[in-house]
Short mmCIF file of N, CA and C in Angstrom, two decimals:
data_model
loop_
_atom_site.label_atom_id
_atom_site.label_comp_id
_atom_site.label_asym_id
_atom_site.label_seq_id
_atom_site.Cartn_x
_atom_site.Cartn_y
_atom_site.Cartn_z
N MET R 39 -24.73 10.64 15.57
CA MET R 39 -23.91 10.70 13.89
C MET R 39 -24.50 10.18 12.78
N ASP R 40 -25.09 11.95 10.91
CA ASP R 40 -25.59 11.12 10.87
C ASP R 40 -24.94 9.84 9.91
N VAL R 41 -25.57 9.21 8.69
CA VAL R 41 -24.73 8.51 7.82
C VAL R 41 -24.05 8.80 7.05
N ARG R 42 -24.31 10.34 6.53
CA ARG R 42 -23.54 10.86 6.01
C ARG R 42 -22.12 11.41 6.63
N ASP R 43 -22.71 12.37 7.33
CA ASP R 43 -21.64 12.10 8.21
C ASP R 43 -20.47 11.23 8.86
N GLU R 44 -21.04 10.66 8.98
CA GLU R 44 -19.92 9.27 8.93
C GLU R 44 -18.76 8.54 8.04
N LEU R 45 -19.89 8.33 6.72
CA LEU R 45 -19.01 7.89 5.41
C LEU R 45 -18.09 8.97 5.17
N ARG R 46 -18.36 10.50 5.31
CA ARG R 46 -17.36 11.62 5.23
C ARG R 46 -16.57 11.52 5.64
N ALA R 47 -16.70 11.28 7.15
CA ALA R 47 -14.98 11.00 8.05
C ALA R 47 -14.72 9.55 8.26
N ARG R 48 -15.18 8.68 8.09
CA ARG R 48 -14.44 7.73 7.21
C ARG R 48 -13.45 7.69 6.57
N LEU R 49 -14.24 8.24 4.71
CA LEU R 49 -14.19 7.68 3.80
C LEU R 49 -12.34 8.86 4.08
N ARG R 50 -13.03 10.41 4.73
CA ARG R 50 -11.24 11.37 4.35
C ARG R 50 -10.08 10.46 5.98
N SER R 51 -10.64 10.23 6.67
CA SER R 51 -9.36 9.01 7.37
C SER R 51 -9.30 8.01 6.63
N ALA R 52 -9.37 7.26 5.55
CA ALA R 52 -9.14 6.60 4.47
C ALA R 52 -8.17 7.18 4.03
N SER R 53 -8.45 8.01 3.56
CA SER R 53 -7.60 8.35 2.30
C SER R 53 -6.87 9.16 2.90
N LEU R 54 -6.65 10.02 4.10
CA LEU R 54 -5.16 10.61 4.81
C LEU R 54 -4.18 10.14 4.67
N VAL R 55 -4.16 8.22 4.97
CA VAL R 55 -3.83 7.11 5.10
C VAL R 55 -3.35 6.76 4.04
N ALA R 56 -4.36 6.02 2.30
CA ALA R 56 -3.80 5.98 1.55
C ALA R 56 -2.46 7.64 1.65
N ALA R 57 -2.71 9.12 1.49
CA ALA R 57 -1.50 9.94 1.13
C ALA R 57 -0.39 9.67 1.71
N ALA R 58 -0.82 9.68 3.09
CA ALA R 58 0.68 9.28 4.09
C ALA R 58 1.52 8.07 3.28
N ILE R 59 1.06 7.18 2.80
CA ILE R 59 1.36 5.68 2.43
C ILE R 59 2.12 5.70 0.87
N LEU R 60 1.90 7.23 -0.01
CA LEU R 60 1.45 7.68 -1.12
C LEU R 60 3.52 8.56 -0.77
N VAL R 61 3.23 9.00 -0.08
CA VAL R 61 3.99 10.07 0.66
C VAL R 61 5.15 9.67 1.56
N SER R 62 5.08 8.55 2.11
CA SER R 62 6.00 7.46 2.35
C SER R 62 7.27 6.37 1.21
N LEU R 63 6.47 6.58 -0.38
CA LEU R 63 7.19 5.77 -1.43
C LEU R 63 7.30 7.24 -1.98
N ILE R 64 7.01 8.64 -1.76
CA ILE R 64 8.27 9.33 -2.30
C ILE R 64 9.24 9.70 -1.74
N ALA R 65 8.93 9.82 -0.16
CA ALA R 65 9.94 9.91 0.81
C ALA R 65 10.85 8.20 0.41
N MET R 66 11.09 7.47 0.38
CA MET R 66 11.80 6.53 -0.11
C MET R 66 12.56 7.07 -1.26
N LEU R 67 12.06 7.51 -2.15
CA LEU R 67 12.41 7.57 -3.46
C LEU R 67 13.33 8.15 -2.78
N VAL R 68 13.35 9.10 -2.14
CA VAL R 68 14.34 10.20 -2.04
C VAL R 68 15.00 10.14 -1.47
N PHE R 69 15.34 9.49 -0.45
CA PHE R 69 16.33 8.88 -0.11
C PHE R 69 16.65 7.62 -0.71
N VAL R 70 16.92 6.89 -1.73
CA VAL R 70 17.05 5.82 -2.79
C VAL R 70 18.49 6.84 -3.95
N GLU R 71 17.84 8.32 -4.30
CA GLU R 71 18.47 8.58 -4.62
C GLU R 71 19.40 9.77 -3.99
N LEU R 72 19.35 10.64 -2.91
CA LEU R 72 20.13 10.72 -2.41
C LEU R 72 20.69 9.55 -1.17
N ILE R 73 20.90 8.49 -0.92
CA ILE R 73 21.89 7.35 -1.12
C ILE R 73 22.61 6.78 -2.24
N ARG R 74 22.41 7.37 -3.52
CA ARG R 74 23.16 6.94 -4.44
C ARG R 74 23.52 7.91 -4.96
N SER R 75 23.37 9.12 -4.99
CA SER R 75 24.16 10.42 -5.20
C SER R 75 25.18 10.87 -4.35
N ARG R 76 25.07 10.44 -2.76
CA ARG R 76 25.95 11.34 -2.24
C ARG R 76 27.19 9.16 -1.60
N LEU R 77 26.92 8.13 -1.92
CA LEU R 77 27.82 7.00 -1.59
C LEU R 77 27.58 6.62 -2.61
N ARG R 78 27.96 6.89 -4.17
CA ARG R 78 27.87 6.35 -5.03
C ARG R 78 29.69 5.96 -5.39
N PRO R 79 29.84 4.78 -5.10
CA PRO R 79 28.98 4.01 -6.38
C PRO R 79 28.39 3.58 -4.97
N PHE R 80 27.08 3.00 -4.68
CA PHE R 80 26.61 1.92 -3.55
C PHE R 80 26.28 0.52 -3.98
N SER R 81 27.06 0.09 -2.69
CA SER R 81 26.10 -0.95 -2.86
C SER R 81 26.03 -1.74 -1.90
N GLY R 82 24.62 -1.23 -1.24
CA GLY R 82 24.71 -1.70 -0.23
C GLY R 82 25.15 -1.37 0.88
N PHE R 83 24.58 -2.04 2.05
CA PHE R 83 25.43 -1.89 3.95
C PHE R 83 25.91 -3.13 3.84
N ALA R 84 25.15 -4.03 3.45
CA ALA R 84 25.66 -5.71 4.20
C ALA R 84 25.86 -6.59 2.73
N SER R 85 26.98 -7.00 3.19
CA SER R 85 27.93 -7.49 1.55
C SER R 85 27.01 -8.96 1.20
N ALA R 86 26.76 -9.57 2.10
CA ALA R 86 25.73 -10.89 1.87
C ALA R 86 23.83 -10.40 1.18
N ALA R 87 24.37 -9.58 0.92
CA ALA R 87 22.75 -9.50 -0.11
C ALA R 87 23.08 -9.36 -1.22
N ALA R 88 24.29 -9.27 -1.47
CA ALA R 88 24.14 -10.10 -3.59
C ALA R 88 23.92 -11.24 -3.46
N ASP R 89 23.35 -11.49 -3.01
CA ASP R 89 22.77 -13.87 -2.61
C ASP R 89 21.15 -13.14 -3.57
N PRO R 90 21.56 -14.34 -4.49
CA PRO R 90 20.10 -14.02 -5.37
C PRO R 90 19.07 -15.00 -4.30
N VAL R 91 19.42 -15.29 -3.14
CA VAL R 91 18.32 -16.56 -2.81
C VAL R 91 17.45 -15.39 -1.76
N LEU R 92 18.59 -14.42 -1.47
CA LEU R 92 17.33 -13.55 -0.67
C LEU R 92 16.91 -11.93 -1.53
N ARG R 93 17.16 -12.30 -2.69
CA ARG R 93 16.20 -11.10 -3.88
C ARG R 93 15.48 -11.51 -3.53
N TYR R 94 15.21 -13.02 -3.60
CA TYR R 94 13.72 -14.04 -4.54
C TYR R 94 12.87 -13.61 -2.95
N ALA R 95 13.92 -14.16 -2.66
CA ALA R 95 13.61 -13.87 -1.13
C ALA R 95 12.38 -13.18 -1.09
N PHE R 96 12.43 -11.46 -0.97
CA PHE R 96 11.90 -10.04 -0.79
C PHE R 96 11.01 -9.81 -1.85
N TYR R 97 11.51 -10.96 -3.35
CA TYR R 97 9.84 -10.96 -4.43
C TYR R 97 8.78 -11.53 -4.25
N GLY R 98 9.65 -12.95 -3.60
CA GLY R 98 8.34 -13.83 -3.30
C GLY R 98 7.23 -12.80 -1.63
N ALA R 99 8.01 -12.20 -1.18
CA ALA R 99 7.00 -12.05 0.12
C ALA R 99 6.42 -10.45 0.00
N ALA R 100 6.95 -10.12 -1.52
CA ALA R 100 6.40 -8.66 -1.75
C ALA R 100 5.14 -9.63 -2.84
N MET R 101 5.16 -10.67 -3.40
CA MET R 101 4.02 -11.41 -4.35
C MET R 101 3.35 -11.97 -2.92
N ALA R 102 3.46 -11.86 -1.81
CA ALA R 102 2.53 -12.97 -0.78
C ALA R 102 1.35 -12.32 -0.13
N ALA R 103 2.13 -10.00 -0.33
CA ALA R 103 2.15 -9.29 -0.12
C ALA R 103 0.64 -8.77 -0.87
N VAL R 104 0.88 -8.42 -1.97
CA VAL R 104 -0.10 -8.98 -3.39
C VAL R 104 -0.99 -9.15 -3.37
N ILE R 105 -0.80 -11.06 -2.77
CA ILE R 105 -2.09 -12.12 -3.15
C ILE R 105 -2.90 -11.66 -1.71
N LEU R 106 -1.96 -11.79 -0.69
CA LEU R 106 -3.36 -11.17 0.42
C LEU R 106 -3.83 -9.34 0.23
N VAL R 107 -3.28 -8.88 -0.70
CA VAL R 107 -4.52 -7.48 -0.77
C VAL R 107 -5.48 -8.23 -1.74
N ARG R 108 -5.24 -9.56 -2.61
CA ARG R 108 -6.69 -9.43 -3.51
C ARG R 108 -7.52 -10.52 -2.56
N VAL R 109 -6.57 -11.17 -2.11
CA VAL R 109 -7.59 -12.44 -1.37
C VAL R 109 -7.77 -11.94 0.15
N LEU R 110 -7.71 -10.95 0.88
CA LEU R 110 -8.29 -10.41 2.21
C LEU R 110 -8.92 -9.61 2.51
N GLY R 111 -9.07 -8.66 0.57
CA GLY R 111 -9.67 -7.82 1.15
C GLY R 111 -11.04 -7.57 0.57
N PRO R 112 -11.28 -8.70 -0.72
CA PRO R 112 -13.21 -9.15 -1.13
C PRO R 112 -13.01 -10.31 0.47
N ALA R 113 -12.61 -10.53 1.13
CA ALA R 113 -12.96 -11.83 2.09
C ALA R 113 -13.35 -10.83 3.04
N LEU R 114 -12.11 -10.02 4.00
CA LEU R 114 -13.35 -9.06 4.96
C LEU R 114 -14.06 -8.21 4.27
N LEU R 115 -13.98 -7.25 4.16
CA LEU R 115 -16.05 -7.55 3.31
C LEU R 115 -16.76 -7.98 3.05
N GLY R 116 -17.04 -9.22 3.02
CA GLY R 116 -17.98 -10.63 2.75
C GLY R 116 -19.21 -10.05 1.50
N ARG R 117 -20.18 -10.62 1.70
CA ARG R 117 -21.43 -10.33 1.27
C ARG R 117 -21.99 -9.20 1.22
N PRO R 118 -22.52 -7.91 0.37
CA PRO R 118 -23.17 -7.28 0.39
C PRO R 118 -24.47 -7.41 1.71
N SER R 119 -24.45 -7.10 1.89
CA SER R 119 -26.07 -7.33 3.48
C SER R 119 -26.39 -6.07 3.98
N PRO R 120 -27.93 -6.62 4.70
CA PRO R 120 -28.84 -5.40 4.85
C PRO R 120 -28.28 -5.49 5.89
N ASP R 121 -27.17 -4.99 6.46
CA ASP R 121 -26.89 -4.82 8.02
C ASP R 121 -26.71 -3.81 7.99
N ASP R 122 -26.95 -2.52 10.02
CA ASP R 122 -27.02 -1.37 9.40
C ASP R 122 -24.99 -0.53 8.84
N PRO R 123 -25.85 0.68 8.43
CA PRO R 123 -24.88 1.13 7.84
C PRO R 123 -23.66 2.02 8.93
N ALA R 124 -24.18 1.89 9.76
CA ALA R 124 -22.84 1.71 10.86
C ALA R 124 -21.88 0.72 11.07
N THR R 125 -22.20 -0.60 10.87
CA THR R 125 -21.19 -2.31 10.88
C THR R 125 -20.54 -2.13 9.46
N VAL R 126 -21.82 -1.99 8.40
CA VAL R 126 -20.26 -1.32 7.01
C VAL R 126 -19.58 -0.43 6.95
N LEU R 127 -19.90 0.84 7.05
CA LEU R 127 -19.28 1.66 7.13
C LEU R 127 -17.43 1.23 8.46
N ALA R 128 -17.64 0.66 9.33
CA ALA R 128 -16.65 -0.55 10.03
C ALA R 128 -16.56 -1.19 9.04
N ARG R 129 -16.80 -1.58 8.61
CA ARG R 129 -16.62 -3.18 7.91
C ARG R 129 -15.52 -2.27 6.66
N LEU R 130 -15.90 -1.53 5.92
CA LEU R 130 -15.56 -0.38 4.54
C LEU R 130 -14.48 -0.23 5.61
N HIS R 131 -14.19 0.43 6.16
CA HIS R 131 -13.09 1.80 7.33
C HIS R 131 -12.14 0.16 7.09
N ARG R 132 -12.32 -0.48 8.12
CA ARG R 132 -11.29 -1.56 8.72
C ARG R 132 -10.47 -2.17 6.98
N THR R 133 -11.35 -2.61 6.22
CA THR R 133 -10.66 -3.02 4.93
C THR R 133 -9.81 -2.41 4.12
N SER R 134 -10.01 -0.72 4.44
CA SER R 134 -9.30 -0.53 3.41
C SER R 134 -8.41 0.05 3.65
N LEU R 135 -7.96 0.10 5.13
CA LEU R 135 -7.25 0.86 5.86
C LEU R 135 -5.58 -0.58 5.92
N LEU R 136 -6.50 -1.45 6.58
CA LEU R 136 -5.43 -3.43 6.10
C LEU R 136 -5.11 -2.93 4.50
N THR R 137 -6.01 -2.87 3.22
CA THR R 137 -6.00 -3.17 1.97
C THR R 137 -4.46 -2.15 1.92
N LEU R 138 -4.25 -1.35 2.79
CA LEU R 138 -3.92 -0.44 1.89
C LEU R 138 -2.22 -0.35 2.53
N ALA R 139 -2.28 -1.35 3.89
CA ALA R 139 -1.48 -0.95 4.68
C ALA R 139 -0.76 -2.23 4.03
N LEU R 140 -1.20 -3.37 3.45
CA LEU R 140 -0.16 -4.28 3.35
C LEU R 140 -0.12 -4.17 1.22
N SER R 141 -0.38 -2.60 1.26
CA SER R 141 -0.30 -2.10 -0.59
C SER R 141 0.91 -2.30 -0.28
N GLU R 142 1.79 -1.47 1.07
CA GLU R 142 3.27 -0.27 1.55
C GLU R 142 3.94 -1.48 1.14
N ILE R 143 2.97 -2.54 1.53
CA ILE R 143 4.93 -3.63 2.31
C ILE R 143 5.99 -3.64 0.84
N PRO R 144 5.26 -4.15 -0.45
CA PRO R 144 6.22 -3.98 -1.99
C PRO R 144 6.35 -3.14 -1.52
N GLY R 145 6.14 -1.49 -2.09
CA GLY R 145 7.75 -0.53 -1.54
C GLY R 145 8.47 -0.98 -0.17
N ILE R 146 8.31 -1.02 0.92
CA ILE R 146 9.13 -1.23 2.10
C ILE R 146 10.89 -2.59 1.51
N LEU R 147 9.87 -3.55 1.18
CA LEU R 147 10.78 -4.45 0.71
C LEU R 147 11.85 -3.92 0.13
N GLY R 148 11.09 -3.60 -1.54
CA GLY R 148 12.66 -3.17 -2.31
C GLY R 148 13.56 -1.80 -1.49
N PHE R 149 13.01 -1.23 -0.48
CA PHE R 149 13.55 0.11 -0.08
C PHE R 149 14.74 -0.46 0.93
N ALA R 150 14.03 -2.04 1.63
CA ALA R 150 15.49 -2.81 2.10
C ALA R 150 15.76 -3.19 1.24
N LEU R 151 15.87 -4.12 0.61
CA LEU R 151 16.39 -5.08 -0.67
C LEU R 151 17.67 -3.65 -1.21
N PHE R 152 17.35 -2.55 -1.28
CA PHE R 152 17.97 -1.64 -2.03
C PHE R 152 19.29 -1.25 -1.18
N LEU R 153 18.49 -0.34 0.78
CA LEU R 153 19.76 -0.73 1.49
C LEU R 153 20.63 -1.63 1.77
N LEU R 154 20.38 -2.99 1.91
CA LEU R 154 21.37 -4.01 2.28
C LEU R 154 21.91 -4.86 0.80
N GLY R 155 21.98 -4.69 -0.22
CA GLY R 155 22.07 -4.95 -1.37
C GLY R 155 22.48 -3.81 -2.52
N GLY R 156 21.98 -2.70 -2.21
CA GLY R 156 22.16 -1.27 -3.05
C GLY R 156 21.96 -1.78 -4.39
N PHE R 157 20.61 -2.48 -4.86
CA PHE R 157 19.82 -3.00 -5.97
C PHE R 157 18.12 -2.23 -6.62
N ASN R 158 18.86 -0.27 -7.16
CA ASN R 158 17.38 0.63 -6.84
C ASN R 158 16.76 -0.26 -8.11
N ILE R 159 17.41 -0.86 -8.73
CA ILE R 159 16.13 -0.22 -10.00
C ILE R 159 15.47 -2.00 -9.40
N ASP R 160 16.19 -2.62 -8.48
CA ASP R 160 14.75 -3.51 -7.49
C ASP R 160 13.78 -2.76 -6.43
N PHE R 161 14.43 -1.65 -5.65
CA PHE R 161 13.27 -0.41 -5.28
C PHE R 161 12.23 -0.18 -6.50
N TYR R 162 12.87 0.46 -7.09
CA TYR R 162 11.61 0.87 -8.53
C TYR R 162 11.40 0.40 -8.88
N ALA R 163 10.94 -0.84 -9.07
CA ALA R 163 10.11 -2.09 -9.53
C ALA R 163 9.22 -2.66 -8.43
N LEU R 164 9.41 -3.13 -7.82
CA LEU R 164 8.65 -2.70 -5.69
C LEU R 164 7.29 -1.56 -5.22
N ALA R 165 8.47 -0.52 -5.93
CA ALA R 165 7.71 0.74 -5.10
C ALA R 165 6.66 0.79 -6.17
N PHE R 166 7.22 0.12 -7.82
CA PHE R 166 6.23 0.38 -8.62
C PHE R 166 4.75 -0.12 -7.95
N VAL R 167 4.69 -1.26 -7.82
CA VAL R 167 4.13 -2.62 -7.46
C VAL R 167 3.40 -2.00 -6.18
N SER R 168 3.96 -1.30 -5.45
CA SER R 168 3.13 -0.64 -4.21
C SER R 168 2.02 0.64 -4.86
N LEU R 169 2.61 1.35 -5.65
CA LEU R 169 2.20 2.68 -6.32
C LEU R 169 0.74 2.38 -6.70
N PHE R 170 1.00 1.56 -7.44
CA PHE R 170 -0.47 0.49 -8.50
C PHE R 170 -1.21 0.17 -7.49
N LEU R 171 -0.95 -0.21 -6.51
CA LEU R 171 -2.30 -1.60 -5.66
C LEU R 171 -2.57 0.25 -4.29
N VAL R 172 -2.15 1.03 -4.24
CA VAL R 172 -2.44 2.57 -3.52
C VAL R 172 -3.63 2.47 -4.04
N PHE R 173 -3.35 3.07 -6.29
CA PHE R 173 -4.22 3.19 -6.42
C PHE R 173 -5.24 2.71 -6.87
N MET R 174 -5.25 1.03 -6.84
CA MET R 174 -5.95 1.39 -6.94
C MET R 174 -6.74 0.41 -5.55
N TYR R 175 -6.74 0.59 -4.78
CA TYR R 175 -7.41 0.09 -3.34
C TYR R 175 -7.37 1.71 -2.91
N TYR R 176 -7.59 2.89 -3.37
CA TYR R 176 -7.40 4.49 -2.97
C TYR R 176 -9.09 4.04 -2.42
N PRO R 177 -9.76 4.35 -1.51
CA PRO R 177 -10.35 4.87 -0.84
C PRO R 177 -11.50 5.91 -2.17
N ARG R 178 -12.52 4.41 -2.62
CA ARG R 178 -13.41 6.05 -3.50
C ARG R 178 -15.03 6.43 -3.07
N ARG R 179 -15.70 6.83 -2.47
CA ARG R 179 -16.55 7.06 -2.32
C ARG R 179 -18.12 6.57 -3.04
N SER R 180 -18.06 6.83 -4.71
CA SER R 180 -19.17 5.67 -5.01
C SER R 180 -18.94 4.42 -4.95
N VAL R 181 -17.48 3.58 -5.12
CA VAL R 181 -17.86 2.57 -4.40
C VAL R 181 -18.14 2.14 -2.53
N TRP R 182 -17.97 2.44 -2.03
CA TRP R 182 -18.26 2.75 -0.08
C TRP R 182 -19.81 3.44 -0.61
N GLU R 183 -19.96 4.42 -0.95
CA GLU R 183 -22.12 4.22 -1.16
C GLU R 183 -22.59 3.26 -2.15
N GLU R 184 -21.85 2.73 -2.87
CA GLU R 184 -22.80 1.60 -3.59
C GLU R 184 -22.66 0.37 -2.59
N ARG R 185 -21.69 0.58 -1.70
CA ARG R 185 -21.64 -0.88 -0.95
C ARG R 185 -22.80 -0.47 0.18
N LEU R 186 -23.06 1.14 0.48
CA LEU R 186 -23.76 0.55 1.69
C LEU R 186 -25.47 0.67 1.03
N ARG R 187 -25.29 0.73 -0.26
CA ARG R 187 -26.95 0.77 -0.60
C ARG R 187 -27.21 -1.19 -0.38
N GLY R 188 -25.77 -2.04 -0.88
CA GLY R 188 -25.69 -2.81 -0.22
C GLY R 188 -26.50 -3.53 -1.66
#
């Protein structure tokens, strides 16, 4: 397979994963609003979730995911090297998928926090963090081509 075809295929699959994550964030937003409107006033499914320690733990886990994305991405890519293009593409693809998956974690934690304690503002804040990370680490052809050139 030609390098350009391989680049196009791997970039397309990484872009589809990013799009699926964006769709899942939108679906969570729709579910939050449906639950809030149907079960008004919604105070969560677990009464113990109102404990601030739980909220701090969720926010701490979300921040840990953000830190992991920022640290793990460049560490997995490593320095540009004169490796063969197939190896560089595989590394780019793997790193892109991992950073995108980690980028979704704050949104999932915000959704769980909403379901447990009814904290919709927390969901919005953490979903925004996820949305920001997904857009920041969205796979871009220009970045991948530059990386391939070394």
